Tab-separated table of C-alpha atoms in Angstrom:
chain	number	residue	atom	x	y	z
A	1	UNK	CA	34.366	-5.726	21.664
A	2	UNK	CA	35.614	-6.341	17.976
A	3	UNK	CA	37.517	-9.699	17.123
A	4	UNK	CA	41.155	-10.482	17.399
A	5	UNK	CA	40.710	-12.315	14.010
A	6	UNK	CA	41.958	-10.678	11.255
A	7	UNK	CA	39.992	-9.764	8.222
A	8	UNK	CA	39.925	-12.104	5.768
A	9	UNK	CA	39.257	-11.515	1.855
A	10	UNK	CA	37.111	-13.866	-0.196
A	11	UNK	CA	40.502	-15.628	-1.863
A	12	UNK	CA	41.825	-16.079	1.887
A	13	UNK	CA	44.445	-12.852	1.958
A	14	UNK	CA	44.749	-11.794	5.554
A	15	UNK	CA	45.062	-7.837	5.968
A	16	UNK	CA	48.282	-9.236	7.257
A	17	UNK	CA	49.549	-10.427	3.710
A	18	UNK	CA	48.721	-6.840	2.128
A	19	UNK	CA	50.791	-4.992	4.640
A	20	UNK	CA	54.739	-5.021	2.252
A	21	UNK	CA	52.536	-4.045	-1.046
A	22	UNK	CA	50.938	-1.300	1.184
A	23	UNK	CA	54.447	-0.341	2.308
A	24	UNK	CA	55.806	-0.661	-1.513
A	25	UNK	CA	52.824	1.954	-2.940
A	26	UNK	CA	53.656	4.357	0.079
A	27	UNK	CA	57.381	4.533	-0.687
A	28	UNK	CA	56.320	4.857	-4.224
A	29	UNK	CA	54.209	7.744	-3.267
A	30	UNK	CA	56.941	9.222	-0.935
A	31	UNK	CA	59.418	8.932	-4.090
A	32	UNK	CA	57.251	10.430	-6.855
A	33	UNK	CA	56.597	13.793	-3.990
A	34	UNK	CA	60.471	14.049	-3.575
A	35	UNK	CA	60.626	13.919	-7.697
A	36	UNK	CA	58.910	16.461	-9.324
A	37	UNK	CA	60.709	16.226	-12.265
A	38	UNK	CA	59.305	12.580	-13.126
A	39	UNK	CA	56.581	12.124	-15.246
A	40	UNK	CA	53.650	12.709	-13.657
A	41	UNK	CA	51.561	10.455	-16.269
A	42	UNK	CA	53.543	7.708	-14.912
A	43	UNK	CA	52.228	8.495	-11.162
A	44	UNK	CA	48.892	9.013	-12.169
A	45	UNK	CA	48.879	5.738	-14.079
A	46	UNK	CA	50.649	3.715	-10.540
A	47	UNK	CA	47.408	5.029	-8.759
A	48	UNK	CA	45.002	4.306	-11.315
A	49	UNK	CA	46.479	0.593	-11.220
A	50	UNK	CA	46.215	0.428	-7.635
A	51	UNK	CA	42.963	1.824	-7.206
A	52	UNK	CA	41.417	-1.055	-10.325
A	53	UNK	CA	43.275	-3.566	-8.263
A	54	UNK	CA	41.465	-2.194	-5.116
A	55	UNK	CA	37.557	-2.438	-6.690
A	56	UNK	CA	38.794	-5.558	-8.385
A	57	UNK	CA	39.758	-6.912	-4.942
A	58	UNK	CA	35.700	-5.614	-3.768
A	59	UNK	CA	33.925	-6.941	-6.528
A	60	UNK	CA	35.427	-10.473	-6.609
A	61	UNK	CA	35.090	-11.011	-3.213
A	62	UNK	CA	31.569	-12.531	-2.124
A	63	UNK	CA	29.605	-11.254	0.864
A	64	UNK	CA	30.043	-12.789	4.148
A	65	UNK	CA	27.156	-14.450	6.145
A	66	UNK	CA	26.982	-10.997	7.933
A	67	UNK	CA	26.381	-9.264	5.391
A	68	UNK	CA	22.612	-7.959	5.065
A	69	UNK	CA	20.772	-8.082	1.716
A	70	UNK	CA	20.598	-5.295	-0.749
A	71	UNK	CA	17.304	-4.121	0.397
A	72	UNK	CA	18.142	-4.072	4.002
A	73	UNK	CA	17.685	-0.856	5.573
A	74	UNK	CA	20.276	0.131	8.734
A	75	UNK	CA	18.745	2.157	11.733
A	76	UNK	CA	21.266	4.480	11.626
A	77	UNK	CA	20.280	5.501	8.303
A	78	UNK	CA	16.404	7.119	8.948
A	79	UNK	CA	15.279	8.697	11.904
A	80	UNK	CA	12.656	6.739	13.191
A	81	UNK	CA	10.591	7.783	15.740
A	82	UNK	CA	8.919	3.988	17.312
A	83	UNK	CA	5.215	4.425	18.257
A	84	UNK	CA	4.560	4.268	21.968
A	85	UNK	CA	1.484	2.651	21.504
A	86	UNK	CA	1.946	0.580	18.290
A	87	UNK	CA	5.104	-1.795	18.823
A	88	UNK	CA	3.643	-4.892	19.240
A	89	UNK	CA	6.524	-7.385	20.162
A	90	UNK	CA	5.574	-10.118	17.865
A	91	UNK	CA	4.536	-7.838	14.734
A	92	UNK	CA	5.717	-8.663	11.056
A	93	UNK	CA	5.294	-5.529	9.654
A	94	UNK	CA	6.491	-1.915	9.992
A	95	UNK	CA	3.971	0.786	8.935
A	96	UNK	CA	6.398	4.146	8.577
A	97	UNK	CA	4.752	7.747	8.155
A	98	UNK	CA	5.686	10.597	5.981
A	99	UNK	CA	7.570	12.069	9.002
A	100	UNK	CA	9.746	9.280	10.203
A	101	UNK	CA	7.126	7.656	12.877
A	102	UNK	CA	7.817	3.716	12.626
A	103	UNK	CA	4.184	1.503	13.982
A	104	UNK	CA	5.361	-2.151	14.536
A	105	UNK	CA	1.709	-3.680	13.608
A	106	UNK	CA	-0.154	-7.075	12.500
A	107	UNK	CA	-0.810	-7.555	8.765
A	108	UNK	CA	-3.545	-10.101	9.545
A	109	UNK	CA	-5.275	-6.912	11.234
A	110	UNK	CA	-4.828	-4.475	8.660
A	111	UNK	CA	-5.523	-6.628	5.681
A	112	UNK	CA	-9.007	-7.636	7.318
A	113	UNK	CA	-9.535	-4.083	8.070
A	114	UNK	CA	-8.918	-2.579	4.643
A	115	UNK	CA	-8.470	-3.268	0.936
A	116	UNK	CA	-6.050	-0.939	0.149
A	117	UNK	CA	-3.441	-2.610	3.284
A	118	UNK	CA	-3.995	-5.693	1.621
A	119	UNK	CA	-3.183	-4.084	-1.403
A	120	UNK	CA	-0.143	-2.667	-0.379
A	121	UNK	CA	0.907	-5.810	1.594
A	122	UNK	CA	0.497	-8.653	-0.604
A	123	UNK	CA	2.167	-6.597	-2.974
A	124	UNK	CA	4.589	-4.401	-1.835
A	125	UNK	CA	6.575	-2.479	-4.147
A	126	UNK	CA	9.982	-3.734	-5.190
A	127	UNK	CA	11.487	-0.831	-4.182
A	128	UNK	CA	10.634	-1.483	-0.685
A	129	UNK	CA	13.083	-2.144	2.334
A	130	UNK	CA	13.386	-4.091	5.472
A	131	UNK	CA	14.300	-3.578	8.689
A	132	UNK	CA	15.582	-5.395	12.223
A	133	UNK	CA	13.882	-4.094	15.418
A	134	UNK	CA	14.530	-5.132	19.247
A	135	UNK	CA	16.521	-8.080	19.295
A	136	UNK	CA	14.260	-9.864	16.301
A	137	UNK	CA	17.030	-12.120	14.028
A	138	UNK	CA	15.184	-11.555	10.972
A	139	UNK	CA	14.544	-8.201	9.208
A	140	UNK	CA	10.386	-7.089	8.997
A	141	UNK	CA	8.936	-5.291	5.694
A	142	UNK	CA	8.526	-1.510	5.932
A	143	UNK	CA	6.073	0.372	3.994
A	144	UNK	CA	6.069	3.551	3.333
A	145	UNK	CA	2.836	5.750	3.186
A	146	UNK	CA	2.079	9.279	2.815
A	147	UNK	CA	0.173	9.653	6.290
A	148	UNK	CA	1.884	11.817	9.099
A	149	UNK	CA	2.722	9.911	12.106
A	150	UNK	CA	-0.375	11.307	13.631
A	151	UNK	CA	-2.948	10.204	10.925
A	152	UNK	CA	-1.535	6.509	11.240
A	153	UNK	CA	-1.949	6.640	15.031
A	154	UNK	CA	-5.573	8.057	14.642
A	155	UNK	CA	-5.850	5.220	12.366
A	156	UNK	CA	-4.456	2.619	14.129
A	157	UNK	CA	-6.868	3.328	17.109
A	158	UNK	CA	-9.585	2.161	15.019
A	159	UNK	CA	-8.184	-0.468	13.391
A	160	UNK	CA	-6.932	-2.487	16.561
A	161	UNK	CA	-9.909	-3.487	18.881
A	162	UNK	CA	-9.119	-1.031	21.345
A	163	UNK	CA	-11.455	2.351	22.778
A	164	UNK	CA	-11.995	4.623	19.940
A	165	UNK	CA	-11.663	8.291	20.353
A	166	UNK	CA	-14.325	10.321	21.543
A	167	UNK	CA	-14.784	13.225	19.120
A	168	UNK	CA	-16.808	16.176	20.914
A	169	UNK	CA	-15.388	18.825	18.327
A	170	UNK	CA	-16.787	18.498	14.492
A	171	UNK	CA	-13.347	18.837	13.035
A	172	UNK	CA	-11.842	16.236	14.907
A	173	UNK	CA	-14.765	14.302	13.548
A	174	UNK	CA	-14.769	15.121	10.168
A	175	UNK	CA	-10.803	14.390	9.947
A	176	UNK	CA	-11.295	10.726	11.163
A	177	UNK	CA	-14.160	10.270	8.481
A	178	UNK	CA	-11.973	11.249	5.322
A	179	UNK	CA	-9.229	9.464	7.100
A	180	UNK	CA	-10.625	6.247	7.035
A	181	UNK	CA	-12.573	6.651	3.525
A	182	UNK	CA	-9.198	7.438	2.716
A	183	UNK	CA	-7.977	4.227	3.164
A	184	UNK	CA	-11.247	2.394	2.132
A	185	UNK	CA	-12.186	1.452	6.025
A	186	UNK	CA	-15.905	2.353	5.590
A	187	UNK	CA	-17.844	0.357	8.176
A	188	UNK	CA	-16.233	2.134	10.800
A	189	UNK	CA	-16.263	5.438	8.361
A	190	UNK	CA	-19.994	4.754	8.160
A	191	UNK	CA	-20.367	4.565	12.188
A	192	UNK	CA	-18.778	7.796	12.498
A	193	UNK	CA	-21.244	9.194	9.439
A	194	UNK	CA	-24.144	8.122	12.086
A	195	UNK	CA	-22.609	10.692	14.875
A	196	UNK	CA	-23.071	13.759	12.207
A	197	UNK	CA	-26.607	13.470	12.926
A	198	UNK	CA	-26.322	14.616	16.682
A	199	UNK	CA	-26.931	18.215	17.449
A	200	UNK	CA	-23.967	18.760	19.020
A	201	UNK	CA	-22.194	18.634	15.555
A	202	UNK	CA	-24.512	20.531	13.358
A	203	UNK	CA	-25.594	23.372	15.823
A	204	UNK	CA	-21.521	23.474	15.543
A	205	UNK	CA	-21.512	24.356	11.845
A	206	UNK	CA	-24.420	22.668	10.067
A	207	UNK	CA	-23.023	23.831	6.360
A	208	UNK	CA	-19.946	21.892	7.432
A	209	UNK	CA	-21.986	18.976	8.423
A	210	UNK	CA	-24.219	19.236	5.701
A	211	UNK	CA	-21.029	19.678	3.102
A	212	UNK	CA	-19.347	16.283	4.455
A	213	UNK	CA	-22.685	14.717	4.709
A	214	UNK	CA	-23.030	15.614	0.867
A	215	UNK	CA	-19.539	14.310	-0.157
A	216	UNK	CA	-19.817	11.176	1.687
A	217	UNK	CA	-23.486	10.084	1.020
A	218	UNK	CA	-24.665	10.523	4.613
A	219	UNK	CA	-28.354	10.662	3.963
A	220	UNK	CA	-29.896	10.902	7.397
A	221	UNK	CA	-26.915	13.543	8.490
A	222	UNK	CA	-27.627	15.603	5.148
A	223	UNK	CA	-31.160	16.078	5.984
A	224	UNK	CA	-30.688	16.624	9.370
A	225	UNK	CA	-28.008	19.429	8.554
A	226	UNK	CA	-31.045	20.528	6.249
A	227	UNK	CA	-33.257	20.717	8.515
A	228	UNK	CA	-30.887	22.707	11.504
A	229	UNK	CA	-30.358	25.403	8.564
A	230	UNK	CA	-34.247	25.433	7.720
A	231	UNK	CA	-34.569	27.053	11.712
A	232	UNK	CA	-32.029	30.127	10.885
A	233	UNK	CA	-32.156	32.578	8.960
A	234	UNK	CA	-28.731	31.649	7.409
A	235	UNK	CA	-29.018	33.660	3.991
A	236	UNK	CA	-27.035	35.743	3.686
A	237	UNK	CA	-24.616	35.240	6.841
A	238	UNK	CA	-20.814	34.476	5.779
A	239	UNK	CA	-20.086	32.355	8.920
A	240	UNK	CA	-21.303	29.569	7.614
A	241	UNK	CA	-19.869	29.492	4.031
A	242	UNK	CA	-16.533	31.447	4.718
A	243	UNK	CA	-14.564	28.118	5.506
A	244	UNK	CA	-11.542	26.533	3.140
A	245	UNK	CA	-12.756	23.156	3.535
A	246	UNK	CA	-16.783	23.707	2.509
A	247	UNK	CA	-17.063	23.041	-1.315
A	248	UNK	CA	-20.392	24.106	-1.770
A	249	UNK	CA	-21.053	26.450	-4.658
A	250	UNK	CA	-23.109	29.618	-5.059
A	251	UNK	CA	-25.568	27.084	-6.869
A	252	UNK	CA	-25.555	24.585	-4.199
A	253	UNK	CA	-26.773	27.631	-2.022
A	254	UNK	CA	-29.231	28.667	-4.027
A	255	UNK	CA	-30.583	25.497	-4.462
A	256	UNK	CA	-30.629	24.997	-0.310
A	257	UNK	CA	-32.770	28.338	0.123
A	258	UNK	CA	-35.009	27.041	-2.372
A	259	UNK	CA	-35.950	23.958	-0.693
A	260	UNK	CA	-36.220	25.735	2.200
A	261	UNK	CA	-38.703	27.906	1.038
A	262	UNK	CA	-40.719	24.486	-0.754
A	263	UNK	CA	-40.067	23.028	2.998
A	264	UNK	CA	-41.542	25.803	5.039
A	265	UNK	CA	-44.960	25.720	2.678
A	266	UNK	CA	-45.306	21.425	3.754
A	267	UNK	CA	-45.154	22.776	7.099
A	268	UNK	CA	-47.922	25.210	6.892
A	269	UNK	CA	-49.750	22.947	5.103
A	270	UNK	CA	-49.243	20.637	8.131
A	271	UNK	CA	-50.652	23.590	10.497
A	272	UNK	CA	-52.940	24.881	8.176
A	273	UNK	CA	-54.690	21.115	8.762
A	274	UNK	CA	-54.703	20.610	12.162
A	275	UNK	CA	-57.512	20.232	13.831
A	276	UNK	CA	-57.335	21.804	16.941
A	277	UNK	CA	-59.266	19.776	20.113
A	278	UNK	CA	-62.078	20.807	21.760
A	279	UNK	CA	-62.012	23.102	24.472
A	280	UNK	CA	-62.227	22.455	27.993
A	281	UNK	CA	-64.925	24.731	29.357
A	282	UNK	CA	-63.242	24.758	32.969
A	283	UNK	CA	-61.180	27.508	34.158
A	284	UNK	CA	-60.859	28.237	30.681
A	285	UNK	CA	-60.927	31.661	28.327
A	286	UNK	CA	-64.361	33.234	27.333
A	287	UNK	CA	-63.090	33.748	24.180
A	288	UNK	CA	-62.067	30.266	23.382
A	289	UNK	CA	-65.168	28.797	25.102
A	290	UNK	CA	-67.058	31.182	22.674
A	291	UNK	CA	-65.328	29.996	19.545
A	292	UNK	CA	-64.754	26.797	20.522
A	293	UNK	CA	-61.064	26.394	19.778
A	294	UNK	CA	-58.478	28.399	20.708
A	295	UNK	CA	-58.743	31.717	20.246
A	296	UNK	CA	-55.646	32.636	19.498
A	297	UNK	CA	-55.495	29.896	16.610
A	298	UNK	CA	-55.782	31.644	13.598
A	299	UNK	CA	-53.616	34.652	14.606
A	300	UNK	CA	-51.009	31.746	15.584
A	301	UNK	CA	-51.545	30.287	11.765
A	302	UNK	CA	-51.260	34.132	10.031
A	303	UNK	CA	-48.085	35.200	11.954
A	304	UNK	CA	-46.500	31.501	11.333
A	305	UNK	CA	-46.996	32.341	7.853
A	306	UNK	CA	-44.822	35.530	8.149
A	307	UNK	CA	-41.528	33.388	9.479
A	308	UNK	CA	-39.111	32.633	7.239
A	309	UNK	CA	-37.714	29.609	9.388
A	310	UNK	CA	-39.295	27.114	11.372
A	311	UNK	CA	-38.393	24.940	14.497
A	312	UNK	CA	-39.213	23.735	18.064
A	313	UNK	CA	-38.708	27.365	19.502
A	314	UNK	CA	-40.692	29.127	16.675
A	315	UNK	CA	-43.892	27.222	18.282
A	316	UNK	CA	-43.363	28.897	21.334
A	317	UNK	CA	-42.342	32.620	20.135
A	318	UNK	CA	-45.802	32.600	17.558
A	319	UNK	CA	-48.353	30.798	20.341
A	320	UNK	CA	-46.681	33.617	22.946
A	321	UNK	CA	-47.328	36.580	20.562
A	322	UNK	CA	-51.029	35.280	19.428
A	323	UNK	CA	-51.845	34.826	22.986
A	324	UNK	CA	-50.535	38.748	23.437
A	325	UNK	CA	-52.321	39.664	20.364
A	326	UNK	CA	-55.319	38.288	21.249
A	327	UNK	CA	-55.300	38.820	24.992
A	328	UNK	CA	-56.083	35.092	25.689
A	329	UNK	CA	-57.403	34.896	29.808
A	330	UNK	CA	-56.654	31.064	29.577
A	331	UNK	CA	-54.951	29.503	32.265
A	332	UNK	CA	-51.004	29.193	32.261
A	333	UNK	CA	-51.871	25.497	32.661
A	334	UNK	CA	-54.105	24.903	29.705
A	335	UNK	CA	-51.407	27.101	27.691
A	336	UNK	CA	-48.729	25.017	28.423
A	337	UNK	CA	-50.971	22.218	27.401
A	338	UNK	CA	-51.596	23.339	24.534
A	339	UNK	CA	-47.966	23.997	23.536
A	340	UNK	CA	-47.184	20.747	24.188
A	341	UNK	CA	-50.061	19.405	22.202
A	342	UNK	CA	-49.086	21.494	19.597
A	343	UNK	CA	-45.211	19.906	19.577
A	344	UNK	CA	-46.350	16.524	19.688
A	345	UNK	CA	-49.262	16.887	17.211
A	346	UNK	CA	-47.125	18.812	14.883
A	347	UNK	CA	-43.701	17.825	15.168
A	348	UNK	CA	-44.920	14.259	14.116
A	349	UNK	CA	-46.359	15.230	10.826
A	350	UNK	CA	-43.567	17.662	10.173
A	351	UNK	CA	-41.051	14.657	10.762
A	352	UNK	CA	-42.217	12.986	7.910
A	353	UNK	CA	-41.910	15.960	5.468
A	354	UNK	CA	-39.209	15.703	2.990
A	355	UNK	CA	-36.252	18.053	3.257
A	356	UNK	CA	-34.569	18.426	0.018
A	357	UNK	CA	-36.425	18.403	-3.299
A	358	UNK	CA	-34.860	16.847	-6.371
């Protein structure tokens, strides 16, 4: 309910004392309308000297205790959006987005999470304002930052101890990891690097994987994208390099399908030197009783030698069609043995091949 006190000036002139020279200019106003034939320099000059005595009146009179500083920001002026999850009631600062999303945070908690807060809050730029929330009596610093409301949020949620969000989809991954090397928070950027390794994400889009991987100096995740594409026959198939946001070049290509060919002659050279067990005579095939290993061994080697990509399931395909080739009378039993032999014998050597080739 506004106050029955009247406004006061700084040299103590109630609004009440203005009132008869506010009556004399209107009458003087009233007369110089009725007179068109005066001189209308002379009006113009009347309300030039009232208006100087007006901003005379503004400038000599100092600001009341009400007034806020210079800086201050009013609510009314922005459209902020408050976060529903970030408005901590005893915060003392305000972290505003690029879209008008306001985040009422810690800087204790953002300066021990990144440089470049710390940066930005220890020293703020001069130009930057400061605002009242809730019922707080003093005004909190806001800084500004390029980030949509949605990328501070996503930020925020790793920042603050709470549950951090469970990324099943690789883009959703992939934005959180430039997000946070963004803004220099890289042992939780580096945790998230660790996930690229899981087959979820590269059977996704292993070039993507393998791309990030690249850019951010994800070792294990590079060569584990390396090795996903090493299993396909991905030459040639604009899938996997049609996407805006992979930044390989032609050369980087070329340079893949080249260790991929150096790759795939380590693994023969792993098969090639196996040395296959001996044979259990019972309920086992003539012929591999008769040569003493499998029989369908070197057929297996020969048609291995024909693939162009190599993985778990490429095991099973070859043995299958040697054992067809050959018309192996083994047991199912002692087959699937010796598959499984075969991954485990293999697949440990193989592991400890290099992928890429400087």
């Amino acid at each position: 309910m506004p106050s029955a006190t009247p406004d006061v000036t700084g040299d103590g002139t109630t609004i009440y004392d203005l009132i008869p020279s506010l009556k004399r200019r209107h009458s003087t106003r009233l007369a110089a309308a009725s007179q068109p034939s005066q001189d209308g320099a002379n009006n113009a000059q009347d309300e030039q000297d009232v208006n100087a005595s007006q901003s005379s009146s503004h400038l000599s009179s100092p600001p009341t205790e009400a007034t806020e500083p210079a800086t201050e920001s009013k609510e009314t002026e922005v459209d902020i959006t408050p976060s529903k999850r970030f408005s901590f009631a005893d915060a003392d600062v305000l972290l505003r987005s690029n879209d008008g999303h306001e985040f009422s945070v810690h800087r204790c908690i953002l300066i021990a999470a990144s440089e470049n807060f710390e940066t930005i809050l220890r020293n703020p730029p001069t130009s930057s304002k400061r605002r009242k929330i809730g019922n707080n009596t003093t005004s909190l610093p806001v800084i500004s930052t390029d980030e949509t409301g949605e990328e501070l949020d996503i930020l925020l949620t790793y920042i603050y101890p709470r549950s951090r969000p469970n990324n099943v989809r690789f883009r959703h991954l992939s934005f959180d990891i430039l997000l946070l090397d963004r803004w220099n928070i890289l042992t939780i950027r580096d945790d998230l690097g660790r996930q690229l390794c899981s087959d979820v994400f590269i059977q996704e889009n292993p070039v993507a994987v393998y791309n990030l991987a690249k850019k951010m100096g994800f070792v294990d995740a590079q060569h584990a994208a390396l090795k996903h594409l090493y299993g396909i026959s991905f030459e040639g198939n604009r899938q996997y390099f049609l996407d805006d946001g992979i930044e390989l070049t032609a050369k980087d290509l070329q340079q893949i399908m080249m260790w991929k060919k150096e790759y795939l002659r380590s693994v023969m050279a792993v098969v090639d030197g196996y040395i296959v067990p001996p044979i259990n005579h019972r309920n086992s095939c003539t012929k591999c009783v008769s040569a003493k290993q499998w029989c369908w061994w070197n057929t297996f080697k020969k048609k291995l030698h024909n693939w162009n990509i190599f993985n778990r399931d490429t095991i099973d395909k070859v043995v299958f069609l040697s054992l067809a080739a050959t018309e192996c009378q083994a047991p199912y039993g002692d087959t699937y043995k010796a598959i499984k032999l075969l991954h485990d014998s293999l697949e440990k050597e193989i592991d400890k091949l290099p992928v890429s080739f400087e």
